[in-house]
Amino acid sequence: MKKYTLLLITFLICQFSYGQDLPGSKIINANLNINLTTLNSDYINNYNQVQASILYGKVKENNKYLAFGGTFNYLNQSNGQYEIGPAVQFGKFLPIIEKLYLAPYIGGSVLVQAGNVSGLSVQASASPLRFMYHLKTHFLLTASFGSANMNFQTNDLYTAFNLNAALSNNAAFGVFYTFK
């Protein structure tokens, strides 16, 4: 029974998966994160955070892409704090087998802080173990198995530097949408 189930799943994947040429495709990468927390405390009433980013790029003939965009963060912890600035990401699709790619990337942003506290934040991230499968004409599935992040932040109150790297046995999954 297991053999027939595996055969049926493989058949369905083969029927619905066909790829397009990646060179010339345009990529949009957008993220939205909303965190709303109400605390029953005399010190902090609410902790609300909204983070949004969008990147737009085009895959070149050598399967490299460069995406530009912006990032916006809003933090309300008894006062409003905003961060806004440009973002960039560079990546490459390295073919492993047909429609399966190793797709490492490196990116970052520079954010200006405004509100009751003003300052600057520089962020960078990389994922050397990201795999992409070209599932359909416009859809690519991604799985990342590790990342490195750096954040430098300085403002009127403090200066902070964070460096984080992890190779994990769990994965982060995502979807890419491409269009011509």
XYZ file of C-alpha atoms in Angstrom:
180
model
C 0.000 0.000 0.000
C 2.831 2.417 0.845
C 4.418 1.764 -2.527
C 1.208 2.662 -4.389
C 0.678 5.785 -2.286
C 4.217 6.966 -3.009
C 3.728 6.191 -6.702
C 0.454 8.158 -6.778
C 2.013 11.174 -5.020
C 4.973 11.121 -7.425
C 2.610 10.921 -10.399
C 0.551 13.890 -9.157
C 3.656 15.994 -8.533
C 4.938 15.212 -12.030
C 1.579 16.100 -13.608
C 1.271 19.459 -11.875
C 4.904 20.527 -11.874
C 6.396 22.154 -14.887
C 8.895 24.966 -14.834
C 9.733 28.033 -16.848
C 13.128 29.445 -17.577
C 14.224 31.504 -14.604
C 16.286 34.109 -16.522
C 14.146 37.138 -17.246
C 11.639 36.350 -14.491
C 10.742 39.088 -12.048
C 10.591 38.331 -8.326
C 8.558 39.978 -5.588
C 9.457 39.097 -1.998
C 7.144 40.586 0.638
C 6.924 40.015 4.387
C 4.362 41.147 6.943
C 4.628 40.464 10.669
C 2.079 41.765 13.202
C 2.472 41.253 16.940
C -0.304 42.572 19.204
C 0.151 41.963 22.931
C -1.877 43.352 25.814
C -0.189 43.164 29.202
C -1.886 43.567 32.548
C 0.863 45.587 34.121
C 1.242 48.974 35.746
C 4.447 49.608 33.786
C 3.652 48.556 30.222
C 0.096 48.596 28.892
C 0.508 47.390 25.327
C 3.250 46.063 23.111
C 2.309 46.317 19.448
C 4.660 45.726 16.560
C 4.134 45.796 12.790
C 6.965 44.918 10.410
C 6.623 45.040 6.634
C 9.105 44.745 3.782
C 8.972 44.347 0.034
C 11.720 43.554 -2.479
C 11.506 43.564 -6.262
C 14.098 42.151 -8.658
C 14.762 40.337 -11.904
C 16.664 37.101 -12.561
C 19.537 37.675 -14.972
C 20.848 35.290 -17.647
C 23.405 33.789 -15.230
C 20.595 32.959 -12.709
C 21.640 35.769 -10.330
C 19.183 38.324 -9.029
C 19.413 41.660 -7.274
C 16.259 42.871 -5.526
C 15.644 46.348 -4.142
C 12.882 47.563 -1.878
C 12.149 48.924 1.533
C 11.379 48.056 5.143
C 8.987 49.654 7.605
C 8.722 48.828 11.330
C 6.315 50.296 13.871
C 6.719 49.658 17.595
C 4.247 50.984 20.150
C 5.411 50.398 23.689
C 3.832 53.321 25.570
C 5.084 55.587 22.729
C 5.274 55.304 18.963
C 8.583 54.321 17.411
C 9.080 54.051 13.641
C 11.862 52.631 11.484
C 11.952 53.048 7.715
C 14.624 52.584 5.076
C 15.860 50.864 1.924
C 16.568 47.135 1.644
C 18.509 44.997 -0.822
C 18.961 41.246 -1.457
C 21.375 39.398 -3.748
C 21.012 35.726 -4.594
C 21.796 33.048 -7.137
C 20.005 29.923 -8.336
C 22.511 27.063 -8.646
C 20.933 24.079 -10.446
C 21.272 20.761 -8.624
C 18.894 18.634 -10.689
C 16.068 19.653 -13.009
C 13.865 22.261 -11.269
C 15.742 21.942 -7.938
C 18.152 24.740 -7.056
C 20.486 25.682 -4.266
C 19.543 29.350 -3.811
C 21.759 31.123 -1.256
C 21.200 34.804 -0.612
C 22.594 37.750 1.311
C 20.712 40.939 2.057
C 20.288 43.829 4.385
C 18.727 47.174 5.173
C 19.538 50.542 6.701
C 16.722 51.954 8.816
C 16.283 55.444 10.220
C 14.502 55.536 13.588
C 11.992 58.265 14.403
C 9.546 58.953 17.213
C 10.468 59.705 20.798
C 13.892 58.157 20.157
C 15.913 58.819 17.014
C 18.758 56.745 15.654
C 19.983 54.318 13.024
C 19.753 50.555 12.543
C 21.803 48.429 10.111
C 20.660 44.864 9.486
C 22.171 42.065 7.374
C 21.154 38.452 6.825
C 22.322 35.466 4.810
C 21.093 31.955 4.168
C 23.666 29.671 2.551
C 21.444 26.563 2.703
C 18.232 27.575 0.974
C 16.762 25.187 -1.571
C 14.147 26.068 -4.194
C 11.973 23.779 -6.221
C 10.339 25.195 -9.357
C 6.897 23.716 -8.775
C 4.787 25.465 -11.417
C 5.173 28.162 -14.018
C 5.177 30.984 -11.489
C 5.665 29.273 -8.124
C 8.861 28.159 -6.394
C 8.841 26.420 -3.016
C 11.709 27.226 -0.675
C 13.220 25.525 2.353
C 15.992 27.113 4.429
C 18.137 25.107 6.811
C 20.243 27.785 8.427
C 20.898 31.487 8.535
C 23.138 34.223 9.855
C 21.891 37.614 11.032
C 23.577 40.811 12.162
C 21.917 43.890 13.644
C 23.642 47.107 14.736
C 21.432 49.702 16.361
C 22.339 53.060 17.847
C 19.974 55.737 19.122
C 19.556 58.361 21.844
C 19.281 55.718 24.578
C 21.653 52.876 23.716
C 23.933 51.146 21.209
C 23.453 47.436 20.554
C 25.157 44.853 18.338
C 23.637 41.394 17.783
C 25.189 38.566 15.810
C 23.316 35.302 15.355
C 24.056 32.231 13.261
C 22.273 28.899 13.297
C 22.327 25.647 11.401
C 19.070 24.007 12.318
C 17.476 20.632 11.923
C 14.129 22.286 11.258
C 13.314 24.309 8.193
C 11.623 27.535 7.256
C 9.378 27.084 4.245
C 8.207 29.751 1.831
C 6.861 30.444 -1.626
C 8.318 32.614 -4.383
C 6.152 34.032 -7.138
C 7.776 34.935 -10.454
C 6.315 36.684 -13.444
C 7.614 37.828 -16.822
